Coordinates of C-alpha atoms and ligand atoms in Angstrom, one line a residue:
M1 CA -39.0 -10.4 -31.1
L2 CA -39.2 -12.9 -28.3
Q3 CA -37.6 -16.2 -29.3
L4 CA -39.7 -18.7 -27.4
E5 CA -39.2 -21.4 -30.1
Y6 CA -42.9 -22.2 -30.2
S7 CA -45.1 -21.7 -33.3
P8 CA -48.0 -19.2 -32.7
E9 CA -50.4 -22.1 -32.7
E10 CA -48.5 -24.0 -30.0
L11 CA -48.2 -20.8 -28.0
L12 CA -51.9 -20.2 -28.0
K13 CA -52.5 -23.5 -26.4
L14 CA -50.2 -22.8 -23.5
H15 CA -51.0 -21.2 -20.2
I16 CA -48.7 -18.4 -19.2
W17 CA -47.5 -20.5 -16.2
E18 CA -46.1 -23.1 -18.5
I19 CA -43.5 -20.6 -19.8
D20 CA -42.9 -18.4 -16.8
A21 CA -39.8 -19.5 -15.0
V22 CA -40.4 -17.4 -11.9
D23 CA -42.4 -20.0 -10.1
D24 CA -43.7 -17.8 -7.3
E25 CA -47.4 -18.1 -6.5
A26 CA -47.4 -15.1 -4.0
L27 CA -45.7 -12.8 -6.5
A28 CA -48.1 -13.8 -9.3
Q29 CA -51.1 -13.0 -7.1
Q30 CA -49.6 -9.7 -6.1
R31 CA -49.1 -8.8 -9.8
A32 CA -52.6 -9.8 -10.7
R33 CA -54.0 -7.6 -7.9
K34 CA -51.9 -4.6 -9.0
M35 CA -53.1 -5.0 -12.5
R36 CA -56.7 -5.0 -11.6
E37 CA -56.2 -2.0 -9.4
S38 CA -54.3 0.2 -11.8
G39 CA -55.3 -1.3 -15.1
G40 CA -51.7 -2.3 -16.1
D41 CA -48.2 -3.1 -14.9
E42 CA -44.6 -3.5 -16.1
F43 CA -42.2 -6.0 -14.6
E44 CA -39.1 -8.1 -15.4
S45 CA -39.5 -11.8 -15.6
R46 CA -37.9 -14.9 -17.0
Y47 CA -39.4 -17.2 -19.5
R48 CA -38.5 -20.7 -20.4
T49 CA -38.2 -21.5 -24.2
Q50 CA -39.3 -24.8 -25.6
S51 CA -35.8 -26.2 -25.4
G52 CA -35.4 -25.0 -21.8
R53 CA -33.3 -21.9 -22.3
L54 CA -34.0 -19.0 -19.9
L55 CA -34.9 -15.6 -21.4
D56 CA -34.9 -12.3 -19.5
V57 CA -38.0 -10.4 -20.5
L58 CA -39.7 -7.1 -19.8
V59 CA -43.5 -7.6 -19.6
S60 CA -45.9 -4.7 -20.1
V61 CA -49.5 -5.7 -19.3
R62 CA -52.7 -3.7 -19.9
L63 CA -56.2 -4.8 -18.9
A64 CA -58.5 -4.3 -21.8
R65 CA -62.2 -4.9 -22.4
L66 CA -63.4 -6.7 -25.5
P67 CA -66.6 -5.4 -27.3
N68 CA -68.5 -8.3 -25.8
G69 CA -67.6 -7.0 -22.3
A70 CA -65.0 -9.7 -21.4
E71 CA -61.8 -8.6 -19.7
V72 CA -58.5 -9.6 -21.3
F73 CA -54.8 -8.9 -20.5
Q74 CA -52.9 -7.4 -23.4
C75 CA -49.2 -8.2 -23.0
L76 CA -46.1 -6.9 -24.7
F77 CA -42.9 -8.8 -24.2
R78 CA -39.4 -7.5 -24.8
D79 CA -36.2 -9.6 -24.8
I80 CA -33.9 -7.7 -22.4
G81 CA -31.3 -10.5 -22.2
E82 CA -28.4 -8.4 -23.7
Q83 CA -29.2 -5.5 -21.4
K84 CA -29.2 -7.7 -18.4
E85 CA -26.0 -9.4 -19.4
A86 CA -24.2 -6.1 -19.9
A87 CA -25.4 -4.9 -16.5
R88 CA -24.2 -8.1 -14.9
Q89 CA -20.8 -7.8 -16.5
I90 CA -20.3 -4.2 -15.4
E91 CA -21.3 -5.1 -11.9
H92 CA -18.9 -8.1 -11.9
L93 CA -16.1 -5.9 -13.2
A94 CA -16.7 -3.3 -10.5
Y95 CA -16.8 -5.7 -7.6
H96 CA -14.5 -8.5 -8.5
D97 CA -10.8 -9.2 -9.0
Q98 CA -10.3 -9.9 -12.7
L99 CA -7.5 -12.5 -12.2
T100 CA -9.2 -14.8 -9.6
G101 CA -12.8 -13.8 -9.9
L102 CA -12.9 -13.3 -6.1
A103 CA -14.5 -10.3 -4.5
N104 CA -12.4 -7.1 -4.6
R105 CA -11.8 -4.6 -1.9
R106 CA -15.0 -2.6 -2.7
L107 CA -17.2 -5.7 -2.5
L108 CA -15.5 -6.9 0.7
S109 CA -16.0 -3.5 2.3
D110 CA -19.7 -3.5 1.4
R111 CA -20.2 -7.0 2.7
M112 CA -18.2 -6.3 5.9
T113 CA -20.3 -3.2 6.6
Q114 CA -23.5 -5.2 6.2
A115 CA -22.2 -8.1 8.3
I116 CA -21.0 -5.8 11.1
S117 CA -24.3 -4.1 11.5
S118 CA -25.9 -7.4 11.7
V119 CA -23.7 -9.0 14.3
L120 CA -23.7 -5.9 16.5
R121 CA -27.5 -6.3 16.9
R122 CA -27.0 -9.9 18.0
D123 CA -24.4 -11.6 20.2
A124 CA -22.3 -12.8 17.3
H125 CA -18.8 -12.5 15.9
I126 CA -17.1 -11.9 12.6
G127 CA -13.5 -13.2 12.0
V128 CA -11.3 -11.3 9.6
L129 CA -8.4 -13.2 8.2
Y130 CA -5.7 -11.2 6.4
L131 CA -3.6 -13.5 4.4
D132 CA -0.3 -13.0 2.5
L133 CA 1.8 -15.5 0.7
D134 CA 5.3 -16.0 2.0
H135 CA 8.1 -15.1 -0.4
F136 CA 5.6 -14.7 -3.3
K137 CA 7.7 -11.8 -4.7
D138 CA 10.7 -14.1 -5.1
I139 CA 8.6 -16.6 -7.1
N140 CA 7.1 -13.8 -9.2
D141 CA 10.5 -12.3 -9.9
S142 CA 12.3 -15.5 -10.7
L143 CA 9.6 -17.4 -12.6
G144 CA 7.7 -14.6 -14.2
H145 CA 4.4 -12.8 -13.9
Q146 CA 2.5 -15.4 -15.9
F147 CA 3.6 -18.1 -13.5
G148 CA 2.8 -15.9 -10.5
D149 CA -0.7 -15.3 -11.9
A150 CA -1.3 -19.0 -12.3
L151 CA -0.2 -19.6 -8.7
L152 CA -2.5 -16.9 -7.4
K153 CA -5.4 -18.6 -9.2
G154 CA -4.4 -21.9 -7.6
V155 CA -4.3 -20.4 -4.2
A156 CA -7.7 -18.7 -4.7
A157 CA -9.2 -22.1 -5.5
R158 CA -7.8 -23.7 -2.4
L159 CA -9.0 -20.9 -0.2
H160 CA -12.4 -21.3 -1.8
D161 CA -12.5 -25.0 -0.6
C162 CA -11.8 -23.9 3.0
V163 CA -14.7 -21.5 3.5
R164 CA -18.4 -21.7 3.7
A165 CA -20.9 -20.2 1.2
E166 CA -21.8 -17.4 3.7
D167 CA -18.2 -16.2 4.0
T168 CA -16.6 -13.7 1.8
L169 CA -13.3 -14.3 0.0
A170 CA -11.5 -11.3 -1.5
R171 CA -8.2 -10.5 -3.1
V172 CA -7.1 -7.1 -2.0
G173 CA -3.6 -6.7 -3.4
G174 CA -0.9 -8.6 -5.3
D175 CA -0.6 -11.7 -3.0
E176 CA -3.0 -10.5 -0.3
F177 CA -6.3 -12.1 0.4
V178 CA -9.0 -11.4 3.0
I179 CA -11.5 -13.9 4.3
M180 CA -14.4 -12.6 6.2
L181 CA -15.9 -15.4 8.4
N182 CA -19.5 -14.5 9.0
D183 CA -21.2 -15.4 12.2
I184 CA -18.6 -17.4 14.1
A185 CA -19.1 -18.4 17.7
S186 CA -15.7 -17.4 19.0
S187 CA -12.1 -16.6 18.0
E188 CA -11.4 -20.3 18.3
D189 CA -13.4 -20.9 15.1
A190 CA -11.3 -18.4 13.3
A191 CA -8.1 -20.1 14.5
I192 CA -9.4 -23.5 13.3
I193 CA -10.1 -22.1 9.9
A194 CA -6.7 -20.3 9.7
Q195 CA -5.0 -23.6 10.5
K196 CA -7.0 -25.4 7.9
I197 CA -6.1 -22.7 5.3
I198 CA -2.4 -22.9 6.1
H199 CA -2.4 -26.6 5.8
N200 CA -4.3 -26.7 2.5
V201 CA -2.4 -23.9 0.8
A202 CA 0.9 -25.4 1.9
L203 CA 0.2 -28.8 0.1
P204 CA 2.3 -29.1 -3.1
M205 CA 0.7 -27.4 -6.0
D206 CA 1.1 -28.1 -9.7
V207 CA 1.5 -24.8 -11.5
E208 CA 2.1 -25.0 -15.2
G209 CA 3.8 -28.4 -14.9
E210 CA 6.1 -27.3 -11.9
E211 CA 5.5 -28.6 -8.4
L212 CA 5.5 -25.7 -6.1
H213 CA 5.4 -25.2 -2.3
I214 CA 4.1 -22.0 -1.0
T215 CA 2.9 -21.1 2.5
P216 CA 0.6 -18.3 3.8
S217 CA 0.9 -16.1 6.9
I218 CA -2.4 -15.0 8.4
G219 CA -3.3 -12.2 10.8
I220 CA -6.7 -12.3 12.5
S221 CA -9.0 -9.7 14.0
I222 CA -12.4 -10.3 15.5
C223 CA -15.5 -8.1 15.5
P224 CA -16.6 -6.6 17.8
Q225 CA -13.6 -6.7 20.2
D226 CA -10.9 -5.7 17.7
G227 CA -13.0 -3.1 15.8
K228 CA -16.5 -2.1 14.8
D229 CA -15.9 -0.9 11.3
S230 CA -14.2 -2.5 8.3
D231 CA -11.2 -0.1 8.3
D232 CA -10.3 -0.9 11.9
L233 CA -10.8 -4.6 11.5
L234 CA -8.6 -4.7 8.3
K235 CA -5.9 -2.5 9.9
N236 CA -5.7 -4.7 13.0
A237 CA -5.7 -7.9 11.1
D238 CA -2.9 -6.5 9.0
A239 CA -0.9 -5.7 12.1
A240 CA -1.4 -9.3 13.3
L241 CA -0.2 -10.4 9.9
Y242 CA 3.0 -8.5 10.4
L243 CA 3.6 -10.2 13.7
A244 CA 2.9 -13.6 12.1
K245 CA 5.6 -12.8 9.4
Q246 CA 8.0 -11.7 12.1
Q247 CA 7.5 -14.9 14.1
G248 CA 8.5 -17.3 11.4
R249 CA 5.8 -17.2 8.7
A250 CA 3.5 -20.1 7.7
T251 CA 1.6 -19.3 10.9
Y252 CA -1.3 -17.1 12.2
R253 CA -1.5 -14.5 14.9
F254 CA -4.3 -12.6 16.6
C255 CA -4.3 -8.9 16.6
T256 CA -4.8 -8.5 20.3
E257 CA -1.4 -10.2 20.7
A258 CA 0.2 -8.1 17.9
L259 CA -1.0 -4.8 19.4
H260 CA 0.2 -5.9 22.8
T261 CA 3.6 -7.0 21.6
R262 CA 4.1 -3.9 19.6
S263 CA 3.1 -1.5 22.3
I264 CA 5.5 -3.3 24.8
E265 CA 8.3 -3.1 22.2
R266 CA 7.6 0.6 21.6
L267 CA 7.5 1.4 25.4
Q268 CA 10.9 -0.4 25.8
I269 CA 12.4 1.5 22.9
E270 CA 11.1 4.8 24.2
R271 CA 12.4 4.2 27.7
M272 CA 15.9 3.3 26.4
L273 CA 15.8 6.2 23.9
R274 CA 15.4 8.7 26.6
K275 CA 18.7 7.8 28.0
A276 CA 20.6 7.2 24.7
I277 CA 21.9 10.8 24.2
E278 CA 23.4 11.2 27.6
R279 CA 24.9 7.7 27.4
H280 CA 26.5 8.6 24.1
E281 CA 24.8 5.7 22.3
F282 CA 24.2 7.5 19.1
E283 CA 26.7 7.6 16.2
L284 CA 26.7 9.0 12.7
Y285 CA 27.6 6.8 9.8
Y286 CA 28.5 8.4 6.5
Q287 CA 27.5 7.2 3.1
P288 CA 29.6 8.5 0.2
K289 CA 27.9 10.6 -2.5
V290 CA 29.7 10.2 -5.7
N291 CA 30.1 11.7 -9.2
L292 CA 28.5 9.0 -11.3
R293 CA 30.9 9.5 -14.2
D294 CA 34.3 9.0 -12.4
G295 CA 33.2 7.7 -9.0
A296 CA 34.8 10.6 -7.1
I297 CA 33.5 11.1 -3.6
I298 CA 32.1 14.6 -3.4
G299 CA 30.2 14.4 -0.2
C300 CA 28.2 12.2 2.1
E301 CA 24.9 11.7 3.8
A302 CA 25.1 11.4 7.6
L303 CA 22.9 8.5 8.8
L304 CA 22.0 8.0 12.4
R305 CA 22.8 4.7 14.2
W306 CA 21.9 3.7 17.7
N307 CA 24.3 1.4 19.5
Q308 CA 22.0 0.0 22.1
P309 CA 24.0 -2.2 24.6
N310 CA 21.5 -5.0 24.7
M311 CA 20.0 -4.9 21.3
G312 CA 23.1 -4.1 19.3
V313 CA 22.9 -1.6 16.4
V314 CA 19.3 -0.5 16.0
P315 CA 18.4 0.7 12.5
P316 CA 16.6 4.0 12.1
I317 CA 13.3 2.6 10.9
K318 CA 13.0 0.8 14.3
F319 CA 13.5 3.8 16.5
I320 CA 12.9 7.0 14.5
P321 CA 9.1 6.5 14.4
V322 CA 9.1 6.0 18.2
A323 CA 11.3 9.1 18.6
E324 CA 8.9 11.1 16.5
Q325 CA 5.9 10.0 18.4
S326 CA 7.4 10.8 21.8
H327 CA 8.9 14.1 20.6
L328 CA 12.4 12.8 21.5
I329 CA 13.2 13.4 17.8
N330 CA 13.7 17.1 18.5
E331 CA 16.5 16.5 20.9
I332 CA 18.0 13.7 18.8
G333 CA 17.8 15.9 15.7
I334 CA 19.7 18.7 17.4
W335 CA 22.4 16.2 18.3
V336 CA 22.6 15.1 14.6
M337 CA 22.8 18.6 13.4
H338 CA 25.6 19.6 15.7
T339 CA 27.6 16.4 15.1
A340 CA 27.3 16.6 11.3
C341 CA 28.2 20.4 11.2
H342 CA 31.2 19.7 13.6
Q343 CA 32.4 16.9 11.4
A344 CA 32.0 18.9 8.2
A345 CA 34.1 21.7 9.8
I346 CA 36.9 19.3 10.6
W347 CA 37.0 18.0 7.0
Q348 CA 36.9 21.6 5.8
Q349 CA 39.9 22.5 7.9
R350 CA 41.7 19.5 6.5
G351 CA 41.0 20.6 3.0
L352 CA 38.9 17.6 2.2
N353 CA 36.0 19.8 1.0
L354 CA 33.1 17.4 1.5
Q355 CA 29.5 18.3 1.1
V356 CA 27.7 16.9 4.2
A357 CA 23.9 16.1 4.2
F358 CA 21.8 15.1 7.2
N359 CA 18.1 14.3 7.6
V360 CA 15.6 16.4 9.5
S361 CA 12.3 15.0 10.5
A362 CA 9.0 16.6 9.7
R363 CA 8.4 16.7 13.5
Q364 CA 11.3 19.1 13.9
F365 CA 9.7 21.5 11.4
M366 CA 6.7 21.6 13.7
R367 CA 8.8 23.7 16.1
P368 CA 10.3 26.1 13.6
E369 CA 11.9 28.5 16.1
E370 CA 13.7 25.7 17.9
L371 CA 14.9 24.3 14.6
L372 CA 16.2 27.6 13.3
T373 CA 17.9 28.4 16.6
A374 CA 19.6 25.0 16.7
L375 CA 20.8 25.2 13.1
R376 CA 22.2 28.7 13.6
A377 CA 24.0 27.5 16.8
A378 CA 25.4 24.4 15.0
L379 CA 26.7 26.6 12.1
D380 CA 28.2 29.3 14.4
E381 CA 29.8 26.9 16.9
S382 CA 31.4 24.7 14.3
R383 CA 32.3 27.6 12.0
V384 CA 31.7 25.4 9.0
D385 CA 31.1 27.0 5.7
P386 CA 27.2 26.8 5.4
L387 CA 27.5 26.1 1.7
L388 CA 29.0 22.7 2.6
I389 CA 25.8 21.7 4.6
E390 CA 22.7 20.1 3.1
L391 CA 19.5 19.6 5.0
E392 CA 17.3 16.7 3.8
M393 CA 13.6 16.7 4.3
T394 CA 10.7 14.7 2.9
E395 CA 8.0 15.8 0.5
S396 CA 5.1 15.5 2.9
L397 CA 6.3 18.7 4.6
L398 CA 5.6 20.9 1.6
I399 CA 1.8 20.4 1.9
D400 CA 1.7 23.3 4.4
E401 CA 2.9 25.8 1.8
Q402 CA 2.5 29.0 3.7
S403 CA 4.3 28.3 7.0
M404 CA 6.9 26.0 5.3
G405 CA 7.8 28.6 2.7
E406 CA 8.9 31.0 5.4
V407 CA 11.0 28.6 7.4
L408 CA 12.7 27.2 4.3
Q409 CA 13.5 30.8 3.2
K410 CA 15.1 31.5 6.5
I411 CA 17.2 28.3 6.3
R412 CA 18.3 29.1 2.8
A413 CA 19.2 32.6 3.9
M414 CA 21.8 31.0 6.3
G415 CA 23.5 29.6 3.2
V416 CA 22.5 26.0 3.8
H417 CA 21.2 23.9 0.9
L418 CA 17.9 22.2 1.0
A419 CA 17.3 18.7 -0.4
L420 CA 14.1 16.9 -1.0
D421 CA 14.5 13.2 0.1
D422 CA 12.8 10.2 -1.3
F423 CA 11.5 12.2 -4.2
G424 CA 8.7 10.6 -6.2
T425 CA 7.0 8.8 -3.3
G426 CA 5.1 11.8 -1.9
Y427 CA 2.8 14.5 -3.0
S428 CA 4.9 17.1 -4.7
S429 CA 4.9 17.9 -8.3
L430 CA 7.8 19.6 -9.9
S431 CA 6.0 22.8 -10.7
Y432 CA 5.1 23.0 -7.1
L433 CA 8.7 22.8 -6.1
R434 CA 9.5 26.1 -7.9
R435 CA 7.9 27.9 -5.0
F436 CA 10.3 26.6 -2.4
P437 CA 14.0 27.4 -2.2
I438 CA 15.0 23.7 -2.7
S439 CA 18.1 23.1 -4.7
I440 CA 18.5 19.3 -4.6
L441 CA 16.2 16.4 -5.4
K442 CA 17.0 12.9 -4.3
I443 CA 15.3 10.4 -6.5
D444 CA 13.8 7.6 -4.4
R445 CA 15.5 4.2 -4.3
S446 CA 12.3 2.5 -5.4
F447 CA 12.5 4.0 -8.9
V448 CA 16.3 3.5 -9.2
S449 CA 16.2 -0.1 -8.2
D450 CA 13.8 -1.1 -11.0
A451 CA 14.9 1.4 -13.6
D452 CA 17.1 -1.1 -15.5
R453 CA 14.4 -3.8 -15.6
D454 CA 11.1 -2.0 -15.6
P455 CA 10.4 0.4 -18.5
D456 CA 7.8 2.4 -16.5
D457 CA 10.3 3.1 -13.8
A458 CA 13.0 4.0 -16.3
E459 CA 10.5 6.4 -17.9
M460 CA 9.7 7.9 -14.5
V461 CA 13.4 8.4 -13.7
K462 CA 14.0 9.9 -17.1
T463 CA 11.1 12.3 -16.6
I464 CA 12.3 13.4 -13.2
I465 CA 15.8 14.0 -14.4
G466 CA 14.6 15.9 -17.5
M467 CA 12.3 18.2 -15.5
A468 CA 14.8 18.7 -12.7
N469 CA 17.4 19.8 -15.2
N470 CA 14.9 22.3 -16.6
L471 CA 14.3 23.7 -13.2
R472 CA 18.1 23.8 -12.6
M473 CA 18.0 21.6 -9.6
N474 CA 20.7 19.3 -8.6
L475 CA 19.9 15.6 -8.6
V476 CA 21.0 12.8 -6.5
A477 CA 20.0 9.2 -7.3
E478 CA 19.5 7.1 -4.2
G479 CA 20.1 3.4 -3.8
I480 CA 22.3 2.6 -6.8
E481 CA 23.2 -1.1 -6.4
T482 CA 24.4 -2.1 -9.9
E483 CA 26.6 -1.0 -12.7
G484 CA 23.6 -1.2 -15.0
Q485 CA 21.7 1.3 -12.8
R486 CA 24.7 3.7 -12.7
N487 CA 25.1 3.6 -16.5
L488 CA 21.4 4.2 -17.1
L489 CA 21.4 7.2 -14.8
C490 CA 24.5 8.6 -16.5
I491 CA 22.9 8.3 -19.9
Y492 CA 19.7 10.1 -18.7
G493 CA 21.9 13.0 -17.4
C494 CA 22.0 12.5 -13.6
E495 CA 25.4 13.4 -12.3
T496 CA 25.4 12.4 -8.6
G497 CA 24.4 9.3 -6.7
Q498 CA 24.8 7.1 -3.7
G499 CA 24.2 3.5 -3.0
Y500 CA 25.7 0.1 -2.1
H501 CA 27.3 -0.1 -5.5
F502 CA 29.8 2.5 -4.3
S503 CA 29.6 2.0 -0.6
R504 CA 27.3 1.3 2.3
P505 CA 27.1 3.9 5.1
L506 CA 30.3 3.7 7.0
P507 CA 31.5 4.5 10.5
L508 CA 33.6 7.8 10.6
A509 CA 37.1 6.2 10.5
E510 CA 36.2 3.9 7.6
F511 CA 34.6 6.7 5.6
E512 CA 37.6 9.0 6.1
A513 CA 40.0 6.2 5.1
L514 CA 38.0 5.7 1.9
V515 CA 38.1 9.4 1.0
V516 CA 41.8 9.8 1.8
A517 CA 42.7 6.7 -0.2
Q518 CA 40.8 8.0 -3.2
R519 CA 42.2 11.4 -3.1
Q520 CA 45.8 10.1 -2.9
K521 CA 45.4 8.2 -6.2
Ligands
LIG601 P1 17.1 8.1 3.7 O1 17.4 9.5 4.2 O2 16.4 8.0 2.4 O3 18.5 7.4 3.7 C1 18.9 6.4 2.8 C2 18.7 5.0 3.3 O4 18.9 4.1 2.2 C3 19.7 4.7 4.4 O5 19.0 3.8 5.3 C4 20.7 3.9 3.6 O6 21.5 3.0 4.3 C5 19.9 3.2 2.6 N1 20.6 2.9 1.4 C6 21.6 3.6 0.8 N2 22.1 3.0 -0.4 C7 21.3 1.9 -0.5 C8 21.3 0.9 -1.5 O7 22.0 0.9 -2.5 N3 20.4 -0.1 -1.3 C9 19.6 -0.2 -0.3 N4 18.7 -1.2 -0.2 N5 19.5 0.8 0.7 C10 20.4 1.8 0.6 P2 19.1 3.9 6.8 O8 20.4 4.4 7.2 O9 18.6 2.7 7.4 O10 18.1 5.1 7.1 C11 16.7 5.0 6.8 C12 16.0 6.2 7.0 O11 16.0 6.7 8.3 C13 16.6 7.4 6.2 O12 16.2 7.3 4.8 C14 16.0 8.6 6.9 O13 14.7 8.9 6.5 C15 16.0 8.1 8.3 N6 17.1 8.6 9.1 C16 18.4 8.2 9.1 N7 19.1 9.0 9.9 C17 18.3 10.0 10.3 C18 18.5 11.1 11.2 O14 19.6 11.5 11.6 N8 17.4 11.9 11.4 C19 16.1 11.6 10.9 N9 15.1 12.4 11.2 N10 15.9 10.5 10.1 C20 17.0 9.7 9.8
LIG602 MG1 18.1 11.0 3.5
LIG603 MG1 16.1 8.8 0.8

């Protein structure tokens, strides 16, 4: 029943145009024509009630002839308000971020695709601003999620004030926002808006009665020069964001500059890496692996350090990716293998009996013959007991089941143990692991670090431990930093671990001193 709020008598006196809210002359004529041609029509419209409310209606019209020959329209109206509202809600849920009401990644991606095809036909530009709040995690951790959520809403409102109606504002992750500036004249325009955003967001903000200061960092990419599809533009803006963060935060950077800086840095690292082995710039540090119950050191993980004369000690995450891309990792990996086996043999001779693990890159497994030959040589030359050696690799390797199965069997046949590093971050499921001769799982630091605070992570750790015990695999928990984490792991049944709580990775002499001191007690 259509609730137009008129009595039937009142309604009869009204012309249809007085209640139809779609005031479109051309559309009305088009409908009338269609009805005459086909004798009927069905369409959605909106009517205005007597009090001015709008109703969504479905109108079915039929042209009928009265006995006296006159033509009349017979109309049936259906109230489809609820249906329409439900559809609107579903669409809103699918395309918007629930917290801020801004567009989500899907809607952003749709809008970007549309905008890109439009600017490519004209001589126009799109600016993509990738924004991330500086130190948001600290605020969220210290003041709580509810506070963090209120802050994000406040930021969303300020961003809204900085953009035009034709731009798209999206939240794409925890504290990450993307602003697509449609149709800008040049990259200058994007810079001006980025500056305005940084200024506005940085103004003191009242969040639940607290005055707060937060700053954003922004990375910018421009279409078409920095990319012609949404993936490329977002990736490049993200790279620029990284540069902005590195260069002091509360600032913006363009991606052209970021890519340039990054490639120069890479080239420099690669050039210096080529000479590093012959110049004896590599060194292995050793991080104790302990029995979690009594703290006894039972072994160690050898971790690579590069003492670069100009840059100081370069951490692995800076140079290993470069070494992997340039294939230098094969040569470096062989050096690691020989050095670690040699060291393990010396400890064995001194009766220290330490289990020694080292990391092998997925790249090294791409040349299986070279890897097997080098490992055999390292074992033979050092004359170490292979049972003391552990080879750590990452889960991503196991995807290629067929070829990896063979290589791993051959390594296992030499007596060496195989360990799966960073377990839980990759693709493998525990059932899948059964098919490989892997005897040790290393639970990734990310689970361990939150296990004593986050029930989900605790549950995850508990599950991994339970299942690994069923599969009779040895477990090592990585990244234990507190007594609380150690206790929890003990309770759950994990026996071995490593982490700053026990010791950081140490240079050879310091590590040896630690072991000797402990064993003399
Ligand atoms: P990984 O094999 O998972 O090594 C553990 C990393 O966690 C080490 O970082 C270690 O210093 C760090 N760590 C240990 N305990 C704690 C803790 O309690 N808290 C925190 N926050 N961190 C902890 P590092 O030495 O920087 O090595 C990083 C990664 O580089 C290694 O991760 C490994 O994937 C790679 N890597 C290191 N050495 C080699 C190597 O010789 N060859 C290859 N291919 N990769 C290596
Ligand atoms: Mg490792
Ligand atoms: Mg690890």
